[in-house]
């Protein structure tokens, strides 16, 4: 088996939309999704914690999509920065640079980054409860190490496709020179002490840190993972020992 973790913000259709992750579309029309098993998916967001399909159907519970959760988070934490920057733009007569919070969510440099975690392949994979436990412990350790500047917004455990896997979305932020909190990845990683190794970007160092963190948690679940990634830096081989 192999452990995979893929990161990204955008594709050929623009920035990734979390509607796929929390199944806010008609799954009956998707050939690769089992609509009945979709009811077994588990969801988590930074405001409510864990939710399920049954939770959504309960009229007494507030139901928010991941898209709404992310919008709420960005307005809560970054709207002050947007308003202050727009005021500075107006003062310097560069209102064409003005942005909205919605613009931050659509820009591939400031929108949430998405990671996909999977242990195994279509032929063989760990049980869903094992993946859930390992990744949940990983998130706790990730929060302890990097939570001051990297914030997990939401994640979903999908049991309705060929292999159990998790989609997780997070944002990097840090104060700018005006003392305003805003999404900015490179500055956030500098504050965390994670070096930027080359002009191409900081992903190799961030992947290395995330891989070490996930490796440690996987070891707790009786899984051994090779410390070196294979080509591309996003796939790690492992073997079950229990």
CSV table of C-alpha atoms in Angstrom, one decimal:
chain,number,residue,atom,x,y,z
A,1,UNK,CA,0.0,0.0,0.0
A,2,UNK,CA,1.0,3.6,-0.3
A,3,UNK,CA,0.1,6.8,1.6
A,4,UNK,CA,-0.7,9.8,-0.7
A,5,UNK,CA,-1.1,13.4,0.1
A,6,UNK,CA,-1.8,15.9,-2.7
A,7,UNK,CA,-2.0,19.6,-2.3
A,8,UNK,CA,-3.5,22.3,-4.6
A,9,UNK,CA,-5.6,25.4,-4.9
A,10,UNK,CA,-6.8,25.6,-8.4
A,11,UNK,CA,-7.3,23.6,-11.6
A,12,UNK,CA,-8.4,24.2,-15.2
A,13,UNK,CA,-11.8,25.5,-13.9
A,14,UNK,CA,-10.3,27.9,-11.4
A,15,UNK,CA,-9.9,27.7,-7.6
A,16,UNK,CA,-11.3,24.5,-6.1
A,17,UNK,CA,-14.8,24.6,-4.8
A,18,UNK,CA,-15.6,22.8,-1.5
A,19,UNK,CA,-19.0,21.7,-2.7
A,20,UNK,CA,-17.5,18.5,-4.0
A,21,UNK,CA,-16.1,17.8,-0.5
A,22,UNK,CA,-19.3,18.2,1.5
A,23,UNK,CA,-21.4,16.7,-1.3
A,24,UNK,CA,-23.5,19.8,-1.9
A,25,UNK,CA,-24.7,18.6,-5.3
A,26,UNK,CA,-26.8,15.9,-6.8
A,27,UNK,CA,-24.7,12.8,-6.2
A,28,UNK,CA,-27.3,10.7,-8.0
A,29,UNK,CA,-25.8,12.1,-11.2
A,30,UNK,CA,-22.2,11.2,-10.4
A,31,UNK,CA,-21.1,7.8,-11.8
A,32,UNK,CA,-18.2,7.5,-9.4
A,33,UNK,CA,-20.2,8.2,-6.2
A,34,UNK,CA,-22.4,5.7,-4.4
A,35,UNK,CA,-25.4,7.8,-3.3
A,36,UNK,CA,-26.3,5.4,-0.5
A,37,UNK,CA,-22.8,5.2,0.9
A,38,UNK,CA,-22.6,9.0,0.7
A,39,UNK,CA,-24.9,9.0,3.8
A,40,UNK,CA,-22.0,7.5,5.8
A,41,UNK,CA,-19.5,10.3,5.0
A,42,UNK,CA,-18.2,12.2,8.0
A,43,UNK,CA,-17.7,16.0,7.9
A,44,UNK,CA,-15.9,18.5,10.1
A,45,UNK,CA,-15.6,22.3,10.1
A,46,UNK,CA,-13.9,24.8,12.4
A,47,UNK,CA,-17.2,26.2,13.7
A,48,UNK,CA,-19.3,23.2,14.5
A,49,UNK,CA,-16.9,20.2,14.7
A,50,UNK,CA,-18.2,16.9,13.4
A,51,UNK,CA,-21.4,16.6,11.4
A,52,UNK,CA,-23.1,13.8,9.4
A,53,UNK,CA,-25.8,13.4,6.8
A,54,UNK,CA,-28.3,12.9,9.6
A,55,UNK,CA,-27.2,16.1,11.2
A,56,UNK,CA,-28.1,18.0,8.0
A,57,UNK,CA,-31.5,16.5,7.9
A,58,UNK,CA,-32.3,17.6,11.4
A,59,UNK,CA,-34.4,20.7,11.2
A,60,UNK,CA,-33.4,21.7,14.7
A,61,UNK,CA,-29.7,22.0,13.7
A,62,UNK,CA,-28.2,24.9,11.8
A,63,UNK,CA,-27.0,23.6,8.4
A,64,UNK,CA,-24.0,25.3,6.8
A,65,UNK,CA,-22.1,24.2,3.7
A,66,UNK,CA,-18.3,24.2,3.6
A,67,UNK,CA,-18.5,27.1,1.2
A,68,UNK,CA,-20.5,29.1,3.7
A,69,UNK,CA,-18.2,28.1,6.5
A,70,UNK,CA,-15.1,29.3,4.6
A,71,UNK,CA,-16.9,32.5,3.7
A,72,UNK,CA,-17.8,33.1,7.4
A,73,UNK,CA,-14.2,32.5,8.4
A,74,UNK,CA,-12.7,34.9,5.9
A,75,UNK,CA,-15.2,37.6,6.8
A,76,UNK,CA,-14.5,37.1,10.5
A,77,UNK,CA,-10.7,37.2,10.3
A,78,UNK,CA,-9.8,39.1,7.1
A,79,UNK,CA,-12.5,41.7,6.5
A,80,UNK,CA,-10.6,44.3,8.6
A,81,UNK,CA,-7.6,43.9,6.4
A,82,UNK,CA,-9.6,44.3,3.2
A,83,UNK,CA,-11.3,47.4,4.5
A,84,UNK,CA,-8.0,49.0,5.6
A,85,UNK,CA,-6.2,48.2,2.4
A,86,UNK,CA,-9.1,49.6,0.3
A,87,UNK,CA,-8.9,52.8,2.4
A,88,UNK,CA,-5.2,53.0,1.7
A,89,UNK,CA,-5.9,52.5,-2.0
A,90,UNK,CA,-8.4,55.3,-2.0
A,91,UNK,CA,-5.9,57.6,-0.2
A,92,UNK,CA,-3.3,57.0,-2.9
A,93,UNK,CA,-5.9,57.1,-5.7
A,94,UNK,CA,-5.5,53.5,-6.7
A,95,UNK,CA,-9.1,52.3,-6.2
A,96,UNK,CA,-8.6,49.9,-9.1
A,97,UNK,CA,-6.7,47.8,-6.6
A,98,UNK,CA,-9.6,47.5,-4.2
A,99,UNK,CA,-10.7,44.0,-3.4
A,100,UNK,CA,-13.5,42.3,-1.4
A,101,UNK,CA,-13.4,39.3,0.9
A,102,UNK,CA,-15.0,37.3,-1.9
A,103,UNK,CA,-12.0,38.2,-4.1
A,104,UNK,CA,-9.7,36.6,-1.5
A,105,UNK,CA,-11.7,33.4,-1.7
A,106,UNK,CA,-11.4,33.3,-5.5
A,107,UNK,CA,-7.7,34.3,-5.8
A,108,UNK,CA,-5.4,31.3,-6.1
A,109,UNK,CA,-2.8,33.0,-3.8
A,110,UNK,CA,-5.2,33.7,-1.0
A,111,UNK,CA,-7.9,31.1,-1.2
A,112,UNK,CA,-7.9,28.0,1.0
A,113,UNK,CA,-5.4,25.2,0.0
A,114,UNK,CA,-6.8,21.7,-0.3
A,115,UNK,CA,-5.1,18.4,0.7
A,116,UNK,CA,-6.3,14.9,-0.1
A,117,UNK,CA,-5.2,12.0,2.1
A,118,UNK,CA,-5.5,8.4,1.2
A,119,UNK,CA,-3.9,5.2,2.4
A,120,UNK,CA,-4.0,2.4,-0.1
A,121,UNK,CA,-5.4,1.9,-3.6
A,122,UNK,CA,-8.6,0.6,-5.2
A,123,UNK,CA,-7.3,-2.9,-4.7
A,124,UNK,CA,-6.3,-2.6,-1.1
A,125,UNK,CA,-6.8,0.1,1.6
A,126,UNK,CA,-7.0,0.6,5.3
A,127,UNK,CA,-10.4,0.5,6.9
A,128,UNK,CA,-12.2,3.8,7.1
A,129,UNK,CA,-12.0,3.9,10.9
A,130,UNK,CA,-8.2,3.5,10.7
A,131,UNK,CA,-7.8,6.4,8.2
A,132,UNK,CA,-10.1,8.5,10.3
A,133,UNK,CA,-8.2,7.9,13.5
A,134,UNK,CA,-4.7,8.4,12.0
A,135,UNK,CA,-5.7,11.6,10.1
A,136,UNK,CA,-7.6,13.0,13.1
A,137,UNK,CA,-4.6,12.5,15.3
A,138,UNK,CA,-2.5,14.1,12.6
A,139,UNK,CA,-4.7,17.2,12.6
A,140,UNK,CA,-4.4,17.5,16.3
A,141,UNK,CA,-0.6,17.4,16.0
A,142,UNK,CA,-0.7,19.7,13.0
A,143,UNK,CA,-2.7,22.2,15.0
A,144,UNK,CA,-0.2,22.0,17.9
A,145,UNK,CA,2.8,22.6,15.6
A,146,UNK,CA,1.5,25.0,13.0
A,147,UNK,CA,-1.9,26.3,14.3
A,148,UNK,CA,-0.7,29.8,14.9
A,149,UNK,CA,-0.5,30.5,11.2
A,150,UNK,CA,-2.1,27.5,9.4
A,151,UNK,CA,-5.8,27.0,10.1
A,152,UNK,CA,-7.8,23.9,9.1
A,153,UNK,CA,-11.2,25.1,7.9
A,154,UNK,CA,-13.0,21.9,7.1
A,155,UNK,CA,-12.5,18.3,6.0
A,156,UNK,CA,-14.6,15.4,4.8
A,157,UNK,CA,-14.1,11.6,5.1
A,158,UNK,CA,-15.5,10.1,1.9
A,159,UNK,CA,-16.7,6.5,2.1
A,160,UNK,CA,-18.8,6.7,-1.1
A,161,UNK,CA,-16.0,6.3,-3.7
A,162,UNK,CA,-13.6,3.5,-4.6
A,163,UNK,CA,-11.2,4.1,-1.7
A,164,UNK,CA,-11.7,5.9,1.6
A,165,UNK,CA,-10.0,9.3,1.5
A,166,UNK,CA,-10.1,12.7,3.1
A,167,UNK,CA,-10.4,16.1,1.6
A,168,UNK,CA,-9.1,18.9,3.9
A,169,UNK,CA,-8.9,22.6,3.3
A,170,UNK,CA,-6.8,25.1,5.2
A,171,UNK,CA,-5.6,28.7,5.0
A,172,UNK,CA,-2.2,30.3,5.8
A,173,UNK,CA,-2.2,33.7,7.5
A,174,UNK,CA,0.0,36.2,9.2
A,175,UNK,CA,0.0,39.9,10.2
A,176,UNK,CA,1.2,42.3,7.6
A,177,UNK,CA,3.3,45.4,8.2
A,178,UNK,CA,0.2,47.3,9.3
A,179,UNK,CA,-0.6,44.7,12.0
A,180,UNK,CA,-3.6,43.3,10.0
A,181,UNK,CA,-4.2,39.6,9.7
A,182,UNK,CA,-4.4,38.5,6.1
A,183,UNK,CA,-3.9,35.3,4.1
A,184,UNK,CA,-0.3,35.1,3.0
A,185,UNK,CA,1.5,31.7,2.8
A,186,UNK,CA,5.2,32.6,2.5
A,187,UNK,CA,5.1,35.1,5.4
A,188,UNK,CA,3.2,32.6,7.5
A,189,UNK,CA,5.8,29.9,6.9
A,190,UNK,CA,8.6,32.3,7.7
A,191,UNK,CA,7.0,33.1,11.0
A,192,UNK,CA,6.8,29.3,11.7
A,193,UNK,CA,10.5,28.9,11.0
A,194,UNK,CA,9.9,26.8,7.9
A,195,UNK,CA,12.5,27.9,5.3
A,196,UNK,CA,11.7,28.8,1.7
A,197,UNK,CA,14.4,26.7,-0.1
A,198,UNK,CA,14.2,28.2,-3.6
A,199,UNK,CA,12.4,30.8,-5.7
A,200,UNK,CA,10.0,28.2,-7.1
A,201,UNK,CA,8.1,28.2,-3.8
A,202,UNK,CA,7.8,26.8,-0.3
A,203,UNK,CA,5.9,23.6,-1.0
A,204,UNK,CA,8.9,21.2,-0.6
A,205,UNK,CA,9.6,22.4,3.0
A,206,UNK,CA,5.9,22.4,3.9
A,207,UNK,CA,5.4,19.0,2.5
A,208,UNK,CA,8.4,17.7,4.4
A,209,UNK,CA,7.1,19.1,7.7
A,210,UNK,CA,3.6,17.8,7.0
A,211,UNK,CA,5.0,14.4,6.0
A,212,UNK,CA,7.0,14.1,9.2
A,213,UNK,CA,4.0,15.0,11.2
A,214,UNK,CA,1.8,12.5,9.4
A,215,UNK,CA,4.5,9.9,9.6
A,216,UNK,CA,4.6,10.2,13.3
A,217,UNK,CA,0.9,9.8,13.7
A,218,UNK,CA,0.8,6.8,11.3
A,219,UNK,CA,3.5,5.2,13.3
A,220,UNK,CA,1.1,5.4,16.3
A,221,UNK,CA,-1.4,3.4,14.2
A,222,UNK,CA,1.1,0.6,13.5
A,223,UNK,CA,2.0,1.8,10.0
A,224,UNK,CA,5.6,2.3,9.0
A,225,UNK,CA,6.3,4.8,6.3
A,226,UNK,CA,9.5,5.4,4.4
A,227,UNK,CA,11.0,8.8,5.2
A,228,UNK,CA,11.8,9.7,1.6
A,229,UNK,CA,9.1,10.7,-0.8
A,230,UNK,CA,8.9,9.1,-4.3
A,231,UNK,CA,9.2,11.2,-7.4
A,232,UNK,CA,7.1,14.4,-7.2
A,233,UNK,CA,7.3,14.6,-3.4
A,234,UNK,CA,3.7,13.7,-2.7
A,235,UNK,CA,3.6,9.9,-2.4
A,236,UNK,CA,5.0,7.9,0.5
A,237,UNK,CA,5.3,4.1,0.6
A,238,UNK,CA,4.4,2.2,3.7
A,239,UNK,CA,3.7,-1.3,5.0
A,240,UNK,CA,1.3,-2.6,7.6
A,241,UNK,CA,3.0,-4.4,10.4
A,242,UNK,CA,-0.1,-5.4,12.5
